[in-house]
Amino acid sequence: MTIPVPDLDAGLRFYRDGLGHRLRWRNDAIGQAALAMADSETEIVLSTELGYEPDWLVADVVQAVAVIVAAGGQVISEAADIPVGRVAVVLDPFGNTLVLVDLSKGLYVTDDAGNVTAVERHDER
């Protein structure tokens, strides 16, 4: 899920320091930081640029878009490349925005402070 915040430090003070979510990664260049949900692979993504939206981690964005369109949804933003994979934005039949993300290119690599330093490609593991 993407949660808008005025700045990453303020968001981290509340969600990490106040609520105890562990920082997974932080990328100031795109105004985002991801926090782990307890006992889950689910992430909260704090963003200074994006609004509140649920993000769905999928195996393949293009395939997921096709399934949603076939079920009655519509495409808002076609699949596009991001550093770790691909992303697309769709609407369900009720007007709800869903952000579909795949990690087909790899995962963020971070330093000890959680800052993104690189992307570890799948073929590098």
PDB file of C-alpha atoms in Angstrom:
ATOM      1  CA  MET A   1       0.000   0.000   0.000  1.00  0.00           C
ATOM      2  CA  THR A   2       1.237   3.491  -0.787  1.00  0.00           C
ATOM      3  CA  ILE A   3       0.723   6.116   1.909  1.00  0.00           C
ATOM      4  CA  PRO A   4       1.355   9.797   1.133  1.00  0.00           C
ATOM      5  CA  VAL A   5       3.578  11.662   3.604  1.00  0.00           C
ATOM      6  CA  PRO A   6       4.841  15.276   3.555  1.00  0.00           C
ATOM      7  CA  ASP A   7       8.446  14.081   3.816  1.00  0.00           C
ATOM      8  CA  LEU A   8      10.107  10.720   4.399  1.00  0.00           C
ATOM      9  CA  ASP A   9      11.642  11.614   7.760  1.00  0.00           C
ATOM     10  CA  ALA A  10       8.243  12.625   9.180  1.00  0.00           C
ATOM     11  CA  GLY A  11       6.667   9.451   7.791  1.00  0.00           C
ATOM     12  CA  LEU A  12       9.431   7.294   9.224  1.00  0.00           C
ATOM     13  CA  ARG A  13       9.121   8.924  12.639  1.00  0.00           C
ATOM     14  CA  PHE A  14       5.482   7.838  12.792  1.00  0.00           C
ATOM     15  CA  TYR A  15       5.448   4.458  10.999  1.00  0.00           C
ATOM     16  CA  ARG A  16       8.932   3.177  11.947  1.00  0.00           C
ATOM     17  CA  ASP A  17       9.766   4.892  15.222  1.00  0.00           C
ATOM     18  CA  GLY A  18       6.247   5.271  16.591  1.00  0.00           C
ATOM     19  CA  LEU A  19       4.530   2.134  15.307  1.00  0.00           C
ATOM     20  CA  GLY A  20       7.569  -0.141  15.114  1.00  0.00           C
ATOM     21  CA  HIS A  21       7.566  -1.113  11.416  1.00  0.00           C
ATOM     22  CA  ARG A  22      11.043  -2.162  10.224  1.00  0.00           C
ATOM     23  CA  LEU A  23      12.596  -0.135   7.396  1.00  0.00           C
ATOM     24  CA  ARG A  24      13.207  -2.326   4.341  1.00  0.00           C
ATOM     25  CA  TRP A  25      14.517   0.342   1.972  1.00  0.00           C
ATOM     26  CA  ARG A  26      14.625   4.076   1.408  1.00  0.00           C
ATOM     27  CA  ASN A  27      15.112   5.858  -1.916  1.00  0.00           C
ATOM     28  CA  ASP A  28      15.222   9.643  -1.553  1.00  0.00           C
ATOM     29  CA  ALA A  29      15.635  10.082  -5.324  1.00  0.00           C
ATOM     30  CA  ILE A  30      12.040   8.896  -5.860  1.00  0.00           C
ATOM     31  CA  GLY A  31      10.680  10.056  -2.485  1.00  0.00           C
ATOM     32  CA  GLN A  32       9.808   6.587  -1.207  1.00  0.00           C
ATOM     33  CA  ALA A  33      10.584   4.324   1.735  1.00  0.00           C
ATOM     34  CA  ALA A  34       9.251   0.807   2.350  1.00  0.00           C
ATOM     35  CA  LEU A  35       8.449  -0.614   5.752  1.00  0.00           C
ATOM     36  CA  ALA A  36       7.735  -4.242   6.629  1.00  0.00           C
ATOM     37  CA  MET A  37       4.425  -5.336   8.072  1.00  0.00           C
ATOM     38  CA  ALA A  38       4.866  -7.711  11.021  1.00  0.00           C
ATOM     39  CA  ASP A  39       5.092 -11.410  10.091  1.00  0.00           C
ATOM     40  CA  SER A  40       4.344 -10.686   6.427  1.00  0.00           C
ATOM     41  CA  GLU A  41       5.947  -9.999   3.060  1.00  0.00           C
ATOM     42  CA  THR A  42       3.581  -7.016   2.720  1.00  0.00           C
ATOM     43  CA  GLU A  43       5.152  -3.567   2.557  1.00  0.00           C
ATOM     44  CA  ILE A  44       3.916  -0.121   3.432  1.00  0.00           C
ATOM     45  CA  VAL A  45       5.453   2.307   0.921  1.00  0.00           C
ATOM     46  CA  LEU A  46       5.657   5.871   2.168  1.00  0.00           C
ATOM     47  CA  SER A  47       5.714   8.371  -0.692  1.00  0.00           C
ATOM     48  CA  THR A  48       6.149  12.096  -1.042  1.00  0.00           C
ATOM     49  CA  GLU A  49       4.850  11.970  -4.636  1.00  0.00           C
ATOM     50  CA  LEU A  50       2.045   9.384  -4.784  1.00  0.00           C
ATOM     51  CA  GLY A  51      -1.423   9.259  -3.251  1.00  0.00           C
ATOM     52  CA  TYR A  52      -2.970   6.543  -1.111  1.00  0.00           C
ATOM     53  CA  GLU A  53      -3.297   3.357  -3.196  1.00  0.00           C
ATOM     54  CA  PRO A  54      -3.130  -0.368  -2.606  1.00  0.00           C
ATOM     55  CA  ASP A  55      -0.157  -2.009  -4.311  1.00  0.00           C
ATOM     56  CA  TRP A  56      -0.518  -5.622  -5.382  1.00  0.00           C
ATOM     57  CA  LEU A  57       2.644  -7.674  -5.802  1.00  0.00           C
ATOM     58  CA  VAL A  58       2.094  -9.938  -8.822  1.00  0.00           C
ATOM     59  CA  ALA A  59       4.268 -12.445 -10.682  1.00  0.00           C
ATOM     60  CA  ASP A  60       3.843 -10.690 -14.043  1.00  0.00           C
ATOM     61  CA  VAL A  61       2.312  -7.215 -14.454  1.00  0.00           C
ATOM     62  CA  VAL A  62       1.257  -7.688 -18.089  1.00  0.00           C
ATOM     63  CA  GLN A  63      -0.489 -10.953 -17.267  1.00  0.00           C
ATOM     64  CA  ALA A  64      -2.182  -9.456 -14.183  1.00  0.00           C
ATOM     65  CA  VAL A  65      -3.454  -6.493 -16.224  1.00  0.00           C
ATOM     66  CA  ALA A  66      -4.963  -8.901 -18.754  1.00  0.00           C
ATOM     67  CA  VAL A  67      -6.785 -10.805 -15.994  1.00  0.00           C
ATOM     68  CA  ILE A  68      -8.180  -7.605 -14.466  1.00  0.00           C
ATOM     69  CA  VAL A  69      -9.351  -6.262 -17.838  1.00  0.00           C
ATOM     70  CA  ALA A  70     -10.987  -9.615 -18.673  1.00  0.00           C
ATOM     71  CA  ALA A  71     -12.832  -9.462 -15.340  1.00  0.00           C
ATOM     72  CA  GLY A  72     -14.216  -5.977 -16.076  1.00  0.00           C
ATOM     73  CA  GLY A  73     -11.469  -3.618 -14.932  1.00  0.00           C
ATOM     74  CA  GLN A  74      -9.714  -1.020 -17.047  1.00  0.00           C
ATOM     75  CA  VAL A  75      -6.166   0.174 -17.585  1.00  0.00           C
ATOM     76  CA  ILE A  76      -5.202   3.625 -16.305  1.00  0.00           C
ATOM     77  CA  SER A  77      -1.460   3.342 -16.935  1.00  0.00           C
ATOM     78  CA  GLU A  78       0.100   0.656 -19.138  1.00  0.00           C
ATOM     79  CA  ALA A  79       2.937  -1.492 -17.812  1.00  0.00           C
ATOM     80  CA  ALA A  80       6.144   0.506 -17.415  1.00  0.00           C
ATOM     81  CA  ASP A  81       9.635  -0.329 -16.259  1.00  0.00           C
ATOM     82  CA  ILE A  82      10.810   0.511 -12.743  1.00  0.00           C
ATOM     83  CA  PRO A  83      14.246  -0.288 -11.289  1.00  0.00           C
ATOM     84  CA  VAL A  84      13.108  -3.602  -9.748  1.00  0.00           C
ATOM     85  CA  GLY A  85      10.544  -4.741 -12.348  1.00  0.00           C
ATOM     86  CA  ARG A  86       7.360  -3.375 -13.897  1.00  0.00           C
ATOM     87  CA  VAL A  87       4.331  -1.417 -12.709  1.00  0.00           C
ATOM     88  CA  ALA A  88       0.849  -0.712 -14.099  1.00  0.00           C
ATOM     89  CA  VAL A  89      -2.202   1.077 -12.722  1.00  0.00           C
ATOM     90  CA  VAL A  90      -5.726  -0.271 -13.200  1.00  0.00           C
ATOM     91  CA  LEU A  91      -9.244   0.445 -11.978  1.00  0.00           C
ATOM     92  CA  ASP A  92     -11.598  -2.205 -10.687  1.00  0.00           C
ATOM     93  CA  PRO A  93     -15.227  -2.020 -11.933  1.00  0.00           C
ATOM     94  CA  PHE A  94     -16.082   0.135  -8.900  1.00  0.00           C
ATOM     95  CA  GLY A  95     -13.548   2.899  -9.608  1.00  0.00           C
ATOM     96  CA  ASN A  96     -10.892   1.785  -7.122  1.00  0.00           C
ATOM     97  CA  THR A  97      -7.292   2.297  -8.210  1.00  0.00           C
ATOM     98  CA  LEU A  98      -4.960  -0.714  -7.926  1.00  0.00           C
ATOM     99  CA  VAL A  99      -1.207  -0.498  -8.511  1.00  0.00           C
ATOM    100  CA  LEU A 100       0.247  -3.745  -9.857  1.00  0.00           C
ATOM    101  CA  VAL A 101       3.963  -4.346  -9.266  1.00  0.00           C
ATOM    102  CA  ASP A 102       6.239  -7.213 -10.216  1.00  0.00           C
ATOM    103  CA  LEU A 103       9.825  -7.712  -9.095  1.00  0.00           C
ATOM    104  CA  SER A 104      10.911  -9.273 -12.367  1.00  0.00           C
ATOM    105  CA  LYS A 105      14.238  -7.415 -12.476  1.00  0.00           C
ATOM    106  CA  GLY A 106      15.370  -7.969  -8.898  1.00  0.00           C
ATOM    107  CA  LEU A 107      15.321  -6.478  -5.426  1.00  0.00           C
ATOM    108  CA  TYR A 108      16.707  -3.301  -3.914  1.00  0.00           C
ATOM    109  CA  VAL A 109      20.068  -3.598  -2.154  1.00  0.00           C
ATOM    110  CA  THR A 110      20.432  -1.312   0.851  1.00  0.00           C
ATOM    111  CA  ASP A 111      23.158  -0.056   3.146  1.00  0.00           C
ATOM    112  CA  ASP A 112      22.968  -0.424   6.942  1.00  0.00           C
ATOM    113  CA  ALA A 113      20.704   2.647   7.157  1.00  0.00           C
ATOM    114  CA  GLY A 114      18.225   1.206   4.629  1.00  0.00           C
ATOM    115  CA  ASN A 115      19.195   3.543   1.773  1.00  0.00           C
ATOM    116  CA  VAL A 116      18.965   1.970  -1.677  1.00  0.00           C
ATOM    117  CA  THR A 117      22.430   1.493  -3.133  1.00  0.00           C
ATOM    118  CA  ALA A 118      21.692  -0.791  -6.091  1.00  0.00           C
ATOM    119  CA  VAL A 119      19.330  -3.347  -7.573  1.00  0.00           C
ATOM    120  CA  GLU A 120      20.319  -6.995  -7.190  1.00  0.00           C
ATOM    121  CA  ARG A 121      19.309  -8.621 -10.457  1.00  0.00           C
ATOM    122  CA  HIS A 122      17.772 -12.099 -10.323  1.00  0.00           C
ATOM    123  CA  ASP A 123      20.649 -13.511 -12.373  1.00  0.00           C
ATOM    124  CA  GLU A 124      23.175 -12.191  -9.807  1.00  0.00           C
ATOM    125  CA  ARG A 125      21.810 -14.331  -6.939  1.00  0.00           C
TER     126      ARG A 125
END
